[in-house]
mmCIF file of C-alpha atoms in Angstrom:
data_model
loop_
_atom_site.group_PDB
_atom_site.id
_atom_site.type_symbol
_atom_site.label_atom_id
_atom_site.label_comp_id
_atom_site.label_asym_id
_atom_site.label_seq_id
_atom_site.Cartn_x
_atom_site.Cartn_y
_atom_site.Cartn_z
ATOM 1 C CA ILE A 1 -26.342 78.731 -40.723
ATOM 2 C CA SER A 2 -23.632 78.068 -43.412
ATOM 3 C CA ASP A 3 -25.590 80.532 -45.666
ATOM 4 C CA LYS A 4 -25.343 82.974 -43.167
ATOM 5 C CA ILE A 5 -21.865 83.098 -42.356
ATOM 6 C CA ILE A 6 -20.533 84.473 -45.520
ATOM 7 C CA ASN A 7 -17.682 87.497 -45.433
ATOM 8 C CA LYS A 8 -18.773 87.356 -41.287
ATOM 9 C CA ASP A 9 -16.278 87.444 -38.406
ATOM 10 C CA ILE A 10 -16.094 84.449 -36.236
ATOM 11 C CA LEU A 11 -14.799 83.657 -33.079
ATOM 12 C CA ASP A 12 -13.795 79.929 -31.932
ATOM 13 C CA LEU A 13 -13.512 79.169 -27.913
ATOM 14 C CA PHE A 14 -11.776 76.398 -26.774
ATOM 15 C CA ALA A 15 -10.993 76.036 -30.595
ATOM 16 C CA GLY A 16 -8.715 72.616 -30.073
ATOM 17 C CA CYS A 17 -6.877 71.784 -33.280
ATOM 18 C CA GLY A 18 -9.813 74.487 -35.298
ATOM 19 C CA THR A 19 -12.602 71.900 -36.491
ATOM 20 C CA ILE A 20 -15.022 74.446 -36.111
ATOM 21 C CA GLY A 21 -13.661 78.044 -37.371
ATOM 22 C CA ILE A 22 -11.864 76.221 -40.406
ATOM 23 C CA GLU A 23 -15.280 74.990 -41.114
ATOM 24 C CA ALA A 24 -16.564 78.073 -41.207
ATOM 25 C CA LEU A 25 -13.670 79.336 -43.018
ATOM 26 C CA SER A 26 -14.028 76.893 -45.758
ATOM 27 C CA ARG A 27 -17.655 77.865 -46.193
ATOM 28 C CA GLY A 28 -17.285 81.435 -47.041
ATOM 29 C CA ALA A 29 -16.462 83.064 -43.436
ATOM 30 C CA GLY A 30 -14.506 86.612 -43.719
ATOM 31 C CA THR A 31 -12.085 85.867 -40.830
ATOM 32 C CA CYS A 32 -11.777 83.532 -37.684
ATOM 33 C CA THR A 33 -10.336 83.949 -34.545
ATOM 34 C CA PHE A 34 -8.909 80.979 -32.526
ATOM 35 C CA VAL A 35 -8.473 80.637 -28.961
ATOM 36 C CA ASP A 36 -6.885 78.109 -27.575
ATOM 37 C CA LYS A 37 -4.191 76.772 -24.185
ATOM 38 C CA ASN A 38 -2.746 74.500 -26.946
ATOM 39 C CA THR A 39 -2.674 75.733 -30.194
ATOM 40 C CA ASN A 40 -0.038 73.518 -32.001
ATOM 41 C CA TYR A 41 -1.976 71.256 -33.832
ATOM 42 C CA LEU A 42 -4.739 74.361 -34.988
ATOM 43 C CA LYS A 43 -1.667 75.817 -36.090
ATOM 44 C CA LYS A 44 -0.239 73.387 -38.922
ATOM 45 C CA ASN A 45 -3.850 72.402 -39.628
ATOM 46 C CA LEU A 46 -4.367 76.159 -40.774
ATOM 47 C CA GLU A 47 -0.831 75.734 -42.596
ATOM 48 C CA ILE A 48 -2.085 72.690 -44.397
ATOM 49 C CA ILE A 49 -5.450 73.641 -45.801
ATOM 50 C CA GLY A 50 -4.237 77.468 -47.001
ATOM 51 C CA LEU A 51 -5.792 79.366 -44.345
ATOM 52 C CA SER A 52 -3.641 80.702 -42.409
ATOM 53 C CA ASP A 53 -4.012 84.151 -43.798
ATOM 54 C CA LYS A 54 -7.895 83.718 -42.644
ATOM 55 C CA GLY A 55 -7.130 83.242 -39.089
ATOM 56 C CA LYS A 56 -5.920 84.648 -36.219
ATOM 57 C CA ILE A 57 -4.632 82.594 -33.119
ATOM 58 C CA TYR A 58 -4.368 83.527 -30.064
ATOM 59 C CA LYS A 59 -2.485 80.929 -27.401
ATOM 60 C CA GLU A 60 -3.953 82.072 -24.397
ATOM 61 C CA ASP A 61 -6.912 81.265 -21.684
ATOM 62 C CA VAL A 62 -10.604 82.085 -22.801
ATOM 63 C CA PHE A 63 -11.583 84.431 -19.962
ATOM 64 C CA ARG A 64 -8.671 86.574 -21.007
ATOM 65 C CA PHE A 65 -8.922 86.220 -24.523
ATOM 66 C CA ILE A 66 -12.522 87.883 -23.871
ATOM 67 C CA LYS A 67 -10.798 91.057 -21.426
ATOM 68 C CA ARG A 68 -8.558 91.546 -24.453
ATOM 69 C CA ALA A 69 -11.148 91.446 -27.262
ATOM 70 C CA LEU A 70 -12.917 94.299 -24.970
ATOM 71 C CA LYS A 71 -9.862 96.303 -24.954
ATOM 72 C CA GLU A 72 -9.517 96.120 -28.236
ATOM 73 C CA ASN A 73 -12.881 96.669 -29.562
ATOM 74 C CA LEU A 74 -13.192 93.106 -30.988
ATOM 75 C CA LYS A 75 -16.490 91.753 -32.098
ATOM 76 C CA TYR A 76 -17.933 89.096 -33.644
ATOM 77 C CA ASP A 77 -20.801 87.853 -35.762
ATOM 78 C CA PHE A 78 -20.761 84.594 -34.319
ATOM 79 C CA ILE A 79 -18.986 82.979 -31.441
ATOM 80 C CA PHE A 80 -18.730 78.987 -30.857
ATOM 81 C CA ALA A 81 -17.542 77.591 -27.804
ATOM 82 C CA ASP A 82 -16.677 73.890 -27.367
ATOM 83 C CA PRO A 83 -15.097 73.661 -24.135
ATOM 84 C CA PRO A 84 -13.509 70.297 -22.689
ATOM 85 C CA TYR A 85 -15.900 67.858 -20.853
ATOM 86 C CA ASP A 86 -14.558 68.900 -17.625
ATOM 87 C CA PHE A 87 -15.325 72.402 -18.077
ATOM 88 C CA ASN A 88 -17.713 73.819 -15.293
ATOM 89 C CA MET A 89 -17.890 77.297 -15.819
ATOM 90 C CA TYR A 90 -20.631 77.835 -18.220
ATOM 91 C CA ILE A 91 -22.834 80.538 -16.801
ATOM 92 C CA LYS A 92 -19.136 82.771 -16.073
ATOM 93 C CA LEU A 93 -18.875 82.394 -19.890
ATOM 94 C CA LEU A 94 -22.283 83.351 -20.524
ATOM 95 C CA GLU A 95 -21.739 86.323 -18.378
ATOM 96 C CA TYR A 96 -17.963 87.208 -19.944
ATOM 97 C CA ILE A 97 -19.448 87.161 -23.275
ATOM 98 C CA GLU A 98 -22.840 89.068 -22.105
ATOM 99 C CA LYS A 99 -20.452 91.924 -19.847
ATOM 100 C CA ASN A 100 -17.573 92.494 -22.310
ATOM 101 C CA ASN A 101 -19.900 92.876 -25.110
ATOM 102 C CA ILE A 102 -17.757 91.193 -27.621
ATOM 103 C CA LEU A 103 -20.694 89.593 -29.830
ATOM 104 C CA LYS A 104 -22.331 91.969 -32.649
ATOM 105 C CA SER A 105 -25.837 92.927 -32.175
ATOM 106 C CA GLU A 106 -27.209 90.614 -34.374
ATOM 107 C CA GLY A 107 -24.716 87.886 -33.414
ATOM 108 C CA LEU A 108 -25.190 84.610 -32.504
ATOM 109 C CA PHE A 109 -23.352 82.756 -29.648
ATOM 110 C CA PHE A 110 -23.164 78.774 -29.690
ATOM 111 C CA LEU A 111 -22.499 77.055 -26.685
ATOM 112 C CA GLU A 112 -21.642 72.946 -26.985
ATOM 113 C CA HIS A 113 -22.426 71.353 -23.676
ATOM 114 C CA SER A 114 -23.744 68.046 -21.840
ATOM 115 C CA LYS A 115 -27.476 67.904 -21.068
ATOM 116 C CA GLN A 116 -26.350 68.240 -17.315
ATOM 117 C CA LEU A 117 -26.206 71.659 -17.318
ATOM 118 C CA ASN A 118 -29.178 73.631 -16.121
ATOM 119 C CA TYR A 119 -29.111 77.243 -17.733
ATOM 120 C CA ASN A 120 -30.954 79.668 -15.343
ATOM 121 C CA ASN A 121 -30.862 82.541 -17.206
ATOM 122 C CA ASN A 122 -28.045 84.222 -15.035
ATOM 123 C CA VAL A 123 -27.288 87.068 -17.807
ATOM 124 C CA LYS A 124 -29.740 89.893 -18.520
ATOM 125 C CA ALA A 125 -29.060 90.653 -22.330
ATOM 126 C CA LEU A 126 -28.492 87.268 -23.507
ATOM 127 C CA PHE A 127 -31.385 84.710 -24.096
ATOM 128 C CA LEU A 128 -31.369 81.173 -24.946
ATOM 129 C CA LYS A 129 -32.920 81.197 -28.919
ATOM 130 C CA ASP A 130 -32.835 77.773 -29.413
ATOM 131 C CA MET A 131 -31.429 74.487 -28.595
ATOM 132 C CA LYS A 132 -30.181 71.466 -30.864
ATOM 133 C CA LYS A 133 -30.173 67.853 -29.058
ATOM 134 C CA PHE A 134 -27.234 65.292 -30.799
ATOM 135 C CA GLY A 135 -27.321 62.448 -28.501
ATOM 136 C CA SER A 136 -25.970 63.685 -25.005
ATOM 137 C CA THR A 137 -24.536 66.775 -26.727
ATOM 138 C CA ILE A 138 -26.876 70.225 -26.636
ATOM 139 C CA ILE A 139 -26.056 73.389 -28.505
ATOM 140 C CA SER A 140 -27.410 76.045 -27.285
ATOM 141 C CA ILE A 141 -27.819 79.113 -29.088
ATOM 142 C CA PHE A 142 -27.614 82.945 -27.673
ATOM 143 C CA LYS A 143 -28.681 85.868 -28.483
ATOM 144 C CA TRP A 144 -29.204 90.158 -27.551
ATOM 145 C CA ARG A 145 -32.210 90.296 -25.739
ATOM 146 C CA ASN A 146 -33.189 93.763 -27.693
ATOM 147 C CA VAL A 147 -32.874 92.672 -31.205
#
């Protein structure tokens, strides 16, 4: 998708050290919002590579941020979520993205998870567009149904 992210607004949930969002910025994304409970390494990484001006960091819970994004009318072209291995609220995350409507109408939501996740389409407006398998890891790609 590197050719599609130029000047786009990116959201990196469970950002960790910022690898996904920093990669997007280095490939031409306009802005990236990073969300994680621990942002120490992320802030340093953005400073080291000179992208602090294009990255906005929120040190908070992902679900709290999604509610904030709705209140502040923030919307993103691409949302990436790479939760920790012990994360067990994938369906809740999908429902939050859908309910709070923070994905732009033509946007895509990328969710990294193990192959053990059984996605049973509990959400109504987002649908599973594609899945990419990388060993025991899967990246599920969602988009709005009406687009």
